[in-house]
PDB file of C-alpha atoms in Angstrom:
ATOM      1  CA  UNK L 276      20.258  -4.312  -4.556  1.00  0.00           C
ATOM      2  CA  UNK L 277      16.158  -3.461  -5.378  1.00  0.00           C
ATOM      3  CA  UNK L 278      14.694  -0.714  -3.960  1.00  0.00           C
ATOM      4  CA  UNK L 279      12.744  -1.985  -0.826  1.00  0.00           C
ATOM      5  CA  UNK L 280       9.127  -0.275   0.015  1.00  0.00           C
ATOM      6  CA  UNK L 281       7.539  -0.619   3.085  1.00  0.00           C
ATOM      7  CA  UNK L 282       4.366   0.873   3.796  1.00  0.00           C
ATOM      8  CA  UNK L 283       1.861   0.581   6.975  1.00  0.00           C
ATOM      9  CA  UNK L 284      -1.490   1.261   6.518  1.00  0.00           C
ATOM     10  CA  UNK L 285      -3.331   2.654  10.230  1.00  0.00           C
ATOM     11  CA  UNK L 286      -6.520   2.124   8.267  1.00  0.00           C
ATOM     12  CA  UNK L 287      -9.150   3.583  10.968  1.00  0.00           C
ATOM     13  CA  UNK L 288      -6.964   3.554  13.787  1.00  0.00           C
ATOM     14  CA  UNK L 289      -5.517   6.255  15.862  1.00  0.00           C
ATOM     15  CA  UNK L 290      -5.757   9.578  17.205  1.00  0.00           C
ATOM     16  CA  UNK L 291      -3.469  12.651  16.867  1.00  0.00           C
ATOM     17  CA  UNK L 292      -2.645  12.112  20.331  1.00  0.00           C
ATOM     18  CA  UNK L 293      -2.054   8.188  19.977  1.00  0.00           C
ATOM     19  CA  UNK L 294       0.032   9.089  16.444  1.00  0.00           C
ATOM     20  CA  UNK L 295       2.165  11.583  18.481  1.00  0.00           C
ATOM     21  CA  UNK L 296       2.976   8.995  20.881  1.00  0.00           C
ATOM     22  CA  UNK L 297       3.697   5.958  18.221  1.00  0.00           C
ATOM     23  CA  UNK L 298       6.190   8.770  16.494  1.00  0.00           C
ATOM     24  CA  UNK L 299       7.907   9.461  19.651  1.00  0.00           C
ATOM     25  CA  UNK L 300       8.602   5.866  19.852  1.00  0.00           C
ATOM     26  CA  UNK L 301       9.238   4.947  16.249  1.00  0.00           C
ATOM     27  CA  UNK L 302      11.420   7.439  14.851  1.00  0.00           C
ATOM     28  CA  UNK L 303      14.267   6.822  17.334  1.00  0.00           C
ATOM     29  CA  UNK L 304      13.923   2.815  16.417  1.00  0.00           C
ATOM     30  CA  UNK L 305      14.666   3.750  12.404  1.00  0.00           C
ATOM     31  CA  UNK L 306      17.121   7.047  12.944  1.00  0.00           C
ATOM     32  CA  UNK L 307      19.808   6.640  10.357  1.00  0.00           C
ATOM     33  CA  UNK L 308      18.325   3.841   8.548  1.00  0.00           C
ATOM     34  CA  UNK L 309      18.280   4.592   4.419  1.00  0.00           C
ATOM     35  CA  UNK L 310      18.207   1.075   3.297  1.00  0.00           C
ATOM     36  CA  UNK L 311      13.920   0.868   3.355  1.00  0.00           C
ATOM     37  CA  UNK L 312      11.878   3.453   1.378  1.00  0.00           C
ATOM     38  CA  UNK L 313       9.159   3.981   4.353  1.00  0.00           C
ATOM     39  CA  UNK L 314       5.365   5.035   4.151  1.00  0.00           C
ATOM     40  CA  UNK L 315       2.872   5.761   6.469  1.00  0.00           C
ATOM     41  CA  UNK L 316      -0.228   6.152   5.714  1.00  0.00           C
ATOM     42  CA  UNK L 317      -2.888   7.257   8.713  1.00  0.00           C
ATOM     43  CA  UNK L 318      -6.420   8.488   8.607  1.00  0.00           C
ATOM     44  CA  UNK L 319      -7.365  11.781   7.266  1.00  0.00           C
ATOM     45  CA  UNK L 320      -7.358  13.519  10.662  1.00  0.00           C
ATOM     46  CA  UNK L 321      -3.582  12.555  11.641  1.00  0.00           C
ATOM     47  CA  UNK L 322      -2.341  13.939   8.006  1.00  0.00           C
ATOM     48  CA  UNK L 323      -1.491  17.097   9.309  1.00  0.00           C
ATOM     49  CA  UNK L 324       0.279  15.924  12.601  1.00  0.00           C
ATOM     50  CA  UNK L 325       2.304  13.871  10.359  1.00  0.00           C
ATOM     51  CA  UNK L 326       3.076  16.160   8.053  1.00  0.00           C
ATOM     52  CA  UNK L 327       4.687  18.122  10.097  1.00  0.00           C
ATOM     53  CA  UNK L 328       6.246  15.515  12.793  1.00  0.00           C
ATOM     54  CA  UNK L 329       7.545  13.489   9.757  1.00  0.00           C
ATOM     55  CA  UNK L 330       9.506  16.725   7.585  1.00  0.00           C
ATOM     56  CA  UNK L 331      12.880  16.070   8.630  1.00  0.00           C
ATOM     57  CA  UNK L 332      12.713  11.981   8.823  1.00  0.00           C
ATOM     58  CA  UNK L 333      12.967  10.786   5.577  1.00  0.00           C
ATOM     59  CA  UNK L 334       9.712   9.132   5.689  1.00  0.00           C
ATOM     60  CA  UNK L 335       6.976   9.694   3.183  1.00  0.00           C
ATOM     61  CA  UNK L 336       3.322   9.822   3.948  1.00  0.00           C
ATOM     62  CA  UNK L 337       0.546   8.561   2.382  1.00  0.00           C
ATOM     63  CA  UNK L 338      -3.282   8.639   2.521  1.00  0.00           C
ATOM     64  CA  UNK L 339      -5.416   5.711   2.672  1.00  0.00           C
ATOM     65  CA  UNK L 340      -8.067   7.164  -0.322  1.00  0.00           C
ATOM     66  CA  UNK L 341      -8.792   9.671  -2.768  1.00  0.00           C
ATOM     67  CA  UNK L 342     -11.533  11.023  -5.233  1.00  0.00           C
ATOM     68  CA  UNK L 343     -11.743  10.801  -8.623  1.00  0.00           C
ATOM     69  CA  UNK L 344     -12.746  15.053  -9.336  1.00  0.00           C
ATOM     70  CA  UNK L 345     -10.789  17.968  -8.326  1.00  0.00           C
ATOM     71  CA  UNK L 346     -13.259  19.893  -6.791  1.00  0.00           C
ATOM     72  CA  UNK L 347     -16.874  20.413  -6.026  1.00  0.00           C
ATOM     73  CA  UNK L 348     -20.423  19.069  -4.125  1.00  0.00           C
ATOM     74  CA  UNK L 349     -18.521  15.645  -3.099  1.00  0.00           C
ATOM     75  CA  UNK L 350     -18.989  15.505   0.868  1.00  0.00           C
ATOM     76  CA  UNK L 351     -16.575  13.542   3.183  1.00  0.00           C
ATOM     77  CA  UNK L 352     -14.309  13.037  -0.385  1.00  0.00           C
ATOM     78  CA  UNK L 353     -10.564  14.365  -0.792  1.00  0.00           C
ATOM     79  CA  UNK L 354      -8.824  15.932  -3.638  1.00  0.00           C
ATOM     80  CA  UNK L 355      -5.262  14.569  -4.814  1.00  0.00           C
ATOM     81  CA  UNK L 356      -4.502  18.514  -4.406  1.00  0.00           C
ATOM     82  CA  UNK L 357      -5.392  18.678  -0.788  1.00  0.00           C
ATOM     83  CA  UNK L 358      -3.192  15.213  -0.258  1.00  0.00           C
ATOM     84  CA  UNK L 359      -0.297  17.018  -1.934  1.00  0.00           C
ATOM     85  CA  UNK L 360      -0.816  20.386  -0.092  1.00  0.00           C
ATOM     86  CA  UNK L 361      -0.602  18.357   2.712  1.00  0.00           C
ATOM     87  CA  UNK L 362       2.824  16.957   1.645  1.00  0.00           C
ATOM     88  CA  UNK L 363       1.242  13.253   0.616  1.00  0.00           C
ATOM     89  CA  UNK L 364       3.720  11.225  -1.281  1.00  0.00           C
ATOM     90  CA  UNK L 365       1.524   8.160  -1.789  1.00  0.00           C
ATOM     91  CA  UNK L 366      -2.284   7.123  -1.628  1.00  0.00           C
ATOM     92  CA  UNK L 367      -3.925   3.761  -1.519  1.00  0.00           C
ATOM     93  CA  UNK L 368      -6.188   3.315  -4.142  1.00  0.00           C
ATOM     94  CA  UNK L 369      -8.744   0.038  -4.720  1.00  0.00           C
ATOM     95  CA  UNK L 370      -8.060  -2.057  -0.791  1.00  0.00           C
ATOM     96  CA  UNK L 371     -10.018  -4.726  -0.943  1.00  0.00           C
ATOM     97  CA  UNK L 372     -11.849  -3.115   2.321  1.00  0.00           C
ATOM     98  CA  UNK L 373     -13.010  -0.504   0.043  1.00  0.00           C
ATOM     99  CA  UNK L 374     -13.642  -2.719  -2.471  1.00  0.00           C
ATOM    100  CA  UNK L 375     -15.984  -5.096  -0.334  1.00  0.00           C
ATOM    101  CA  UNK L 376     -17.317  -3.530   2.406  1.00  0.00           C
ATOM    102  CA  UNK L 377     -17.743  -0.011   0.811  1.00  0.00           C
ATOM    103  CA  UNK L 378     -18.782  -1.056  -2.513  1.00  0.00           C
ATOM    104  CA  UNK L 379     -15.874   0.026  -4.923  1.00  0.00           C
ATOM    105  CA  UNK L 380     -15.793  -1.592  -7.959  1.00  0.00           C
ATOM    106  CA  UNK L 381     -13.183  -1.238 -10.534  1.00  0.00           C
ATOM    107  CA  UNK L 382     -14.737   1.304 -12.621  1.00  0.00           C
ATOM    108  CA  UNK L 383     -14.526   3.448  -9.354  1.00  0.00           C
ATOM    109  CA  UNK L 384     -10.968   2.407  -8.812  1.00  0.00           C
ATOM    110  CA  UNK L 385     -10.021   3.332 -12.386  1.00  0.00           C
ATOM    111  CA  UNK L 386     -11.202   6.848 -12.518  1.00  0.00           C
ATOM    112  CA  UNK L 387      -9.248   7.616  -9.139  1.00  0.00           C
ATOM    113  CA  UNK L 388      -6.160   5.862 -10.795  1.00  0.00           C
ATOM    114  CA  UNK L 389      -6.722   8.461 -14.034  1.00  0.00           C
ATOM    115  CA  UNK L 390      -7.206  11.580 -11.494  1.00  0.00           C
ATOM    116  CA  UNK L 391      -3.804  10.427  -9.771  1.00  0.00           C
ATOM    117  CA  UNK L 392      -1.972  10.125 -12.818  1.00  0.00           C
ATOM    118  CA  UNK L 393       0.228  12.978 -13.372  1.00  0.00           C
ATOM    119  CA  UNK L 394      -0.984  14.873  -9.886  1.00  0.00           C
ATOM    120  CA  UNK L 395       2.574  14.247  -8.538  1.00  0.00           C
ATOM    121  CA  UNK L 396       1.406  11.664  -6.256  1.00  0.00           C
ATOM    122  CA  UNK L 397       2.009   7.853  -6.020  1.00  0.00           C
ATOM    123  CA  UNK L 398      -0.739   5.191  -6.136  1.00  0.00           C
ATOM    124  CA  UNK L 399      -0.322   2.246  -3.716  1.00  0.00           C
ATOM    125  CA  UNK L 400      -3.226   0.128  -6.449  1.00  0.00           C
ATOM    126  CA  UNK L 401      -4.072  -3.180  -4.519  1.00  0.00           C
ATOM    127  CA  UNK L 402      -5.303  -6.023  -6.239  1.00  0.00           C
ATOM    128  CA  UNK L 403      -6.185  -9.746  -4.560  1.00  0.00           C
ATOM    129  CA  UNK L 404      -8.520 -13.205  -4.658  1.00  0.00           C
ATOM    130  CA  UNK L 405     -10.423 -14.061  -2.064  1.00  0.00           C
ATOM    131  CA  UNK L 406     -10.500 -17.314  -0.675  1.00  0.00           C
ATOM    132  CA  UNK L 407     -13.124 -19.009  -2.722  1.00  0.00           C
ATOM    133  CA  UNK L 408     -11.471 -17.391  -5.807  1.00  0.00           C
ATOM    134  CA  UNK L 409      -8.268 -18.769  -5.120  1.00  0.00           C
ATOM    135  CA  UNK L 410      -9.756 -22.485  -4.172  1.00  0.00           C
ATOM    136  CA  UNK L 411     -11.410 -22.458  -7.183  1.00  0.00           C
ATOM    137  CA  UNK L 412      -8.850 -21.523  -9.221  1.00  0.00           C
ATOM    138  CA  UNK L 413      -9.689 -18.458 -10.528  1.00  0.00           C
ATOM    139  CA  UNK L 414      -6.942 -15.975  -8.205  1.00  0.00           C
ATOM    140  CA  UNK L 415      -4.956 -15.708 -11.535  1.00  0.00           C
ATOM    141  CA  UNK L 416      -8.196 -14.576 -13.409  1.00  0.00           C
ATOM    142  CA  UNK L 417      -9.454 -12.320 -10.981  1.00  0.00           C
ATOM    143  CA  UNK L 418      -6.043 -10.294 -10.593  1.00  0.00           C
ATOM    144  CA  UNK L 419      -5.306  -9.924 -14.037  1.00  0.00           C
ATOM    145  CA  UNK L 420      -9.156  -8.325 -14.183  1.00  0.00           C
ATOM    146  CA  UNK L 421      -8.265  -6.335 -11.900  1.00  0.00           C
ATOM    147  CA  UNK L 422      -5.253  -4.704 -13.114  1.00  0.00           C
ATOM    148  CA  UNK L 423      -6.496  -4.325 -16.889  1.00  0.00           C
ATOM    149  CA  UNK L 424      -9.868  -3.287 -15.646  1.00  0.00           C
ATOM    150  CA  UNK L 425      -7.932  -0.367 -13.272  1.00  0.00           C
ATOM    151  CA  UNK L 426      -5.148   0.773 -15.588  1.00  0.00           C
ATOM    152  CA  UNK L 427      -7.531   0.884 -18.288  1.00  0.00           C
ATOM    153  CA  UNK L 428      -6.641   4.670 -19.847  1.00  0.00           C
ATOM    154  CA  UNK L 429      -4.024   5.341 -17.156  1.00  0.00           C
ATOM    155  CA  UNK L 430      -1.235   7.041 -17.625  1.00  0.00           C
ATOM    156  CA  UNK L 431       1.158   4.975 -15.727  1.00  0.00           C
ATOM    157  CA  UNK L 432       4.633   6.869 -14.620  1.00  0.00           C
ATOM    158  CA  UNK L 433       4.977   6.364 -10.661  1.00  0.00           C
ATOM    159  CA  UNK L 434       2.758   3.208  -9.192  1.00  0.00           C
ATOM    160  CA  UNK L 435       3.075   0.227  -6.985  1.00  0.00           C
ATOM    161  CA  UNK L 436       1.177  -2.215  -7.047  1.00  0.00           C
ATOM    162  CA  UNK L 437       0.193  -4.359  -3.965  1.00  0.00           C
ATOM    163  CA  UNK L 438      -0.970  -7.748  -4.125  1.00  0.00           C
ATOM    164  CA  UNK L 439      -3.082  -8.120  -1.318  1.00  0.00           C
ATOM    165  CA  UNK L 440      -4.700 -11.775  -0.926  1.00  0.00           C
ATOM    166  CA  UNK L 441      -7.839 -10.944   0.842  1.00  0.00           C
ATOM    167  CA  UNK L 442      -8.308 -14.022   2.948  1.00  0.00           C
ATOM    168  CA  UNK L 443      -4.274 -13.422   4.613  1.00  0.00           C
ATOM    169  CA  UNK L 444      -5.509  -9.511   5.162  1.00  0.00           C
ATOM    170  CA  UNK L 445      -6.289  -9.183   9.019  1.00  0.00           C
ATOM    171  CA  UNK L 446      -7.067 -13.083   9.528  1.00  0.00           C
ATOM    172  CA  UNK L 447      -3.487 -14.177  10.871  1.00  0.00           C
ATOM    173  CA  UNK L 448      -2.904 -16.748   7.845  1.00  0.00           C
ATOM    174  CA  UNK L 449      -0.249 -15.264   5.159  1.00  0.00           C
ATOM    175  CA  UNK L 450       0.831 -16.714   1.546  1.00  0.00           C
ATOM    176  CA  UNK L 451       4.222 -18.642   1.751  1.00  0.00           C
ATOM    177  CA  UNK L 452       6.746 -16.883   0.428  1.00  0.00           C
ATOM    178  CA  UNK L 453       6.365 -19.232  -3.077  1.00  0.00           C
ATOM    179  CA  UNK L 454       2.171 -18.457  -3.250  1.00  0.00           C
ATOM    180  CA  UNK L 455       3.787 -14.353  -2.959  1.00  0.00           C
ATOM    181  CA  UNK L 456       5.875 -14.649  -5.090  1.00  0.00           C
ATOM    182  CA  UNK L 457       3.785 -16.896  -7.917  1.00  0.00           C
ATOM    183  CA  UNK L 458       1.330 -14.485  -7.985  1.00  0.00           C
ATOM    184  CA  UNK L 459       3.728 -11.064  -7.896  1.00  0.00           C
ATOM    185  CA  UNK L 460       5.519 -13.026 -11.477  1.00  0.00           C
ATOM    186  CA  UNK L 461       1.848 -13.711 -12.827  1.00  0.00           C
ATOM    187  CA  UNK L 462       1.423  -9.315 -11.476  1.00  0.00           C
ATOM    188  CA  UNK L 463       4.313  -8.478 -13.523  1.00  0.00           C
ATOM    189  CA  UNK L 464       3.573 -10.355 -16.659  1.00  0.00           C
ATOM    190  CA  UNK L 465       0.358  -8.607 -16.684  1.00  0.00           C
ATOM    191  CA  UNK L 466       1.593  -5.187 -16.151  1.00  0.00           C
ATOM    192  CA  UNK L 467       4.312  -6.155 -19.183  1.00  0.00           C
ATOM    193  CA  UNK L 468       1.437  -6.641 -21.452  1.00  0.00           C
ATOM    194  CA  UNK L 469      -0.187  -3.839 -20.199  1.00  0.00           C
ATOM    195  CA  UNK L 470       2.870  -1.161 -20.271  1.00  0.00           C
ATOM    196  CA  UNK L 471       5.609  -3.179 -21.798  1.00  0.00           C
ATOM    197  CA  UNK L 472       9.346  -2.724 -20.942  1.00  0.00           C
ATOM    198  CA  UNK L 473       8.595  -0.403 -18.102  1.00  0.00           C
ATOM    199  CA  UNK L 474       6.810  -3.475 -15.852  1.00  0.00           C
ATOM    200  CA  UNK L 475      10.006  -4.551 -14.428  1.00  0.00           C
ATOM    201  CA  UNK L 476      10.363  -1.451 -13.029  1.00  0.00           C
ATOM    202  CA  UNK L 477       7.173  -1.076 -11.131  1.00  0.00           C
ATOM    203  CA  UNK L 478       7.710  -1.923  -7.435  1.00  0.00           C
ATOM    204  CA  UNK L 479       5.297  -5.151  -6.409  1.00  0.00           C
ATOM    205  CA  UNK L 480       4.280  -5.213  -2.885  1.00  0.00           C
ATOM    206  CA  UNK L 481       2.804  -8.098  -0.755  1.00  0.00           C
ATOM    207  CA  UNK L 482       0.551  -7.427   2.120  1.00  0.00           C
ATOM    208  CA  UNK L 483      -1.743  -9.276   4.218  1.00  0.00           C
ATOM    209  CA  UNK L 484      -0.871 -10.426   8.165  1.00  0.00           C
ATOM    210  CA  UNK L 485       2.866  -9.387   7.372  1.00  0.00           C
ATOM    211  CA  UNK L 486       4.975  -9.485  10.606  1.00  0.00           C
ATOM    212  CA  UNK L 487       8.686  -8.765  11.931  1.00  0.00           C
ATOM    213  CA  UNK L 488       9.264 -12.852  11.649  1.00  0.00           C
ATOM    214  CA  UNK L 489       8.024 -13.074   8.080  1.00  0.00           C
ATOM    215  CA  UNK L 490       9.219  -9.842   6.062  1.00  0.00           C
ATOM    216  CA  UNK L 491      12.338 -11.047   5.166  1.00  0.00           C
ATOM    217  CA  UNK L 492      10.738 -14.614   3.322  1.00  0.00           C
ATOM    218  CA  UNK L 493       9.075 -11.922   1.473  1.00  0.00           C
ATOM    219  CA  UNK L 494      11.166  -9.440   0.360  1.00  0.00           C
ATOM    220  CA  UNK L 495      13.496 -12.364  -0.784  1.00  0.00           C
ATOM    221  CA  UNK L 496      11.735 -12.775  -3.348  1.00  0.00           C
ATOM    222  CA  UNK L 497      12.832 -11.495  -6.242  1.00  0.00           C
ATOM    223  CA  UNK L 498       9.194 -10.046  -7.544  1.00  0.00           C
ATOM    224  CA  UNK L 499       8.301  -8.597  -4.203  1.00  0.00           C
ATOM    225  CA  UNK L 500       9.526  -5.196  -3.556  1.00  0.00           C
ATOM    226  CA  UNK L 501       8.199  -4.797  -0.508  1.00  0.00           C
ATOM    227  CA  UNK L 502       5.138  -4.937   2.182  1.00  0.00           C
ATOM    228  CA  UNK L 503       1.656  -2.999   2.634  1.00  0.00           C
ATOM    229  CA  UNK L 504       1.316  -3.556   6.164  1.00  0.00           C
ATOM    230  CA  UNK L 505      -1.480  -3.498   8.433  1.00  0.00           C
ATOM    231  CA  UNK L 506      -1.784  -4.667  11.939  1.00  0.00           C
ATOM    232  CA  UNK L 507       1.315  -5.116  12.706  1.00  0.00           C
ATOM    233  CA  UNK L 508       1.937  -1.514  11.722  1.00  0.00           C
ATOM    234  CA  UNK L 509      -0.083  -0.223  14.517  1.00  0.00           C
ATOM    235  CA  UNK L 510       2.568  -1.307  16.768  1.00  0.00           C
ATOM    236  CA  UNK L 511       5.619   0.911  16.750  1.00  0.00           C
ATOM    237  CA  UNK L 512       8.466  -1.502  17.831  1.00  0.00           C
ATOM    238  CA  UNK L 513       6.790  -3.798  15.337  1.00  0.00           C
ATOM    239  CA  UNK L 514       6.944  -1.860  12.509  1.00  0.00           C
ATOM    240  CA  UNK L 515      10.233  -0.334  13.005  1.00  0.00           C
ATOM    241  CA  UNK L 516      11.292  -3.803  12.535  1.00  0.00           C
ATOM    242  CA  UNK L 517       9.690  -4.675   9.639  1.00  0.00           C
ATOM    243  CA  UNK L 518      10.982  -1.663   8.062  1.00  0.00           C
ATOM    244  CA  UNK L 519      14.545  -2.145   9.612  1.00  0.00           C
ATOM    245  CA  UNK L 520      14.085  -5.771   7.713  1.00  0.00           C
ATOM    246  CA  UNK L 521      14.734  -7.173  11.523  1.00  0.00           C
ATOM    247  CA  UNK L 522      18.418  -6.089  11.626  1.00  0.00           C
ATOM    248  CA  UNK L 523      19.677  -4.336  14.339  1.00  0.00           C
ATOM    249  CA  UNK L 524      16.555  -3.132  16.188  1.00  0.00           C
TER     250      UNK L 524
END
C-alpha cells in the first residue's frame, strides 16, 4: 500500500488561542490512526504552540515559508535552522499565493529549494497552471517550467511535490480525479528526467478545494500520494476526515 501524505495548510489563519482549541478537537478525532502521514502547517506565530501540543501525536509540522540565507539583515524572513529548532518537519516552498500575489518567481523559489536541501527538512514544492494556461493549452508547459526551473542545482533527497492547479485553489471547483491524475503522470515523468530512477519515489500531492467527499477519488489514483489542503483544513472535524480518508470518523 503507498505511503499516504496529507497536509493542511492554515495559510494566514488562526490564533494560538483558536489553534489550541482546533487541537483539542482534532487530536481525539485521529488518536490511533497510523495509516496517513499527517502535516500541519500554521503561521509562524502558532509554531511554537504546536510544537509542543503536537510532541507526542505522531503528527509532523510544517511551516508555510522559508528564506533562502542562514542568517543576517533579512527582516520578517526565517531560517530553515529556526524551523528545525522549532521541531519543523516540512515547509512549503513556491504556493502559487506566494508566487502571484507576493511576487515569487522561480529563481526565488529555487534558491530556497537549494538552502533546504540537506537542512534536514522537507520541502512541500508546489507547482500549477492557471486557468488561462490550462485553456490554452499550455498547463503541461508551464509545470514542467516550473519544476526544471526550481530543481535547477538541487540536491534532491526528501521532497514532495504538490500540484496545485491555481484556478481549483480556494474557488470551490477541483480537477476530476482523471485531470489529477494526468497531470501528477506528466509531474513524474518530469521529475524522471530530472532525477532519474528515484522519481517514482517522490510523493505527488494534489491540492486545491480538496474536501472529506473528494479525498478518496484522489488518493486513488495511483500518481497522487496525497493532499495539500487548505480550507477545508481550517475545520477540525473536516480535516480529521480527510486525513482519516473518511473511515471511521
Amino acid at each position: 500500500m503507498k505511503k499516504v501524505l496529507i497536509a493542511a495548510n492554515w495559510k494566514m489563519h488562526k490564533t494560538v488561542r483558536e489553534a489550541a482549541k482546533y487541537i483539542e478537537v482534532f487530536l481525539p478525532l485521529i488518536s490511533g490512526w497510523d495509516k496517513t502521514e499527517i502535516v500541519i502547517c500554521p503561521p509562524y506565530t502558532c509554531l511554537d504552540y504546536l510544537s509542543e501540543a503536537l510532541k507526542e501525536s505522531g503528527i509532523y509540522l510544517g511551516a508555510q515559508n522559508v528564506f533562502w540565507e542562514a542568517q543576517g539583515a533579512y527582516t520578517g524572513e526565517i531560517s530553515t535552522a529556526m524551523l528545525i529548532d522549532i521541531n519543523c518537519r516540512y515547509v512549503i516552498i513556491g504556493h502559487s499565493e506566494r508566487r502571484h500575489i507576493l511576487g515569487e518567481n522561480d529563481t526565488i523559489i529555487n534558491r530556497k529549494l537549494n538552502a533546504v536541501s540537506g537542512s534536514g527538512l522537507v520541502p512541500i514544492f508546489c507547482v500549477g497552471e492557471t486557468r488561462s494556461e490550462r485553456e490554452n493549452n499550455q498547463a503541461k508547459t508551464v509545470v514542467e517550467q516550473q519544476l526544471e526551473k526550481g530543481l535547477a542545482g538541487v540536491n534532491v533527497q526528501d521532497i514532495v511535490i504538490a500540484y496545485e492547479p491555481i484556478w481549483a485553489i480556494g474557488t470551490g471547483l477541483t480537477a476530476s480525479p482523471g485531470n489529477a491524475q494526468e497531470m501528477s503522470g506528466f509531474i513524474r515523468s518530469c521529475l524522471a528526467g530530472i532525477i532519474g530512477g528515484r522519481a517514482d519515489e517522490i510523493p505527488i500531492l494534489y491540492g486545491g478545494s480538496v474536501t472529506p467527499k473528494n479525498i478518496v477519488s484522489f488518493v486513488d489514483q495511483p500518481d497522487i500520494n496525497g493532499a495539500l489542503v487548505g480550507g477545508a483544513s481550517l475545520n477540525p472535524e473536516d480535516f480529521a476526515a480527510i486525513a482519516r480518508l473518511n473511515e471511521n470518523v
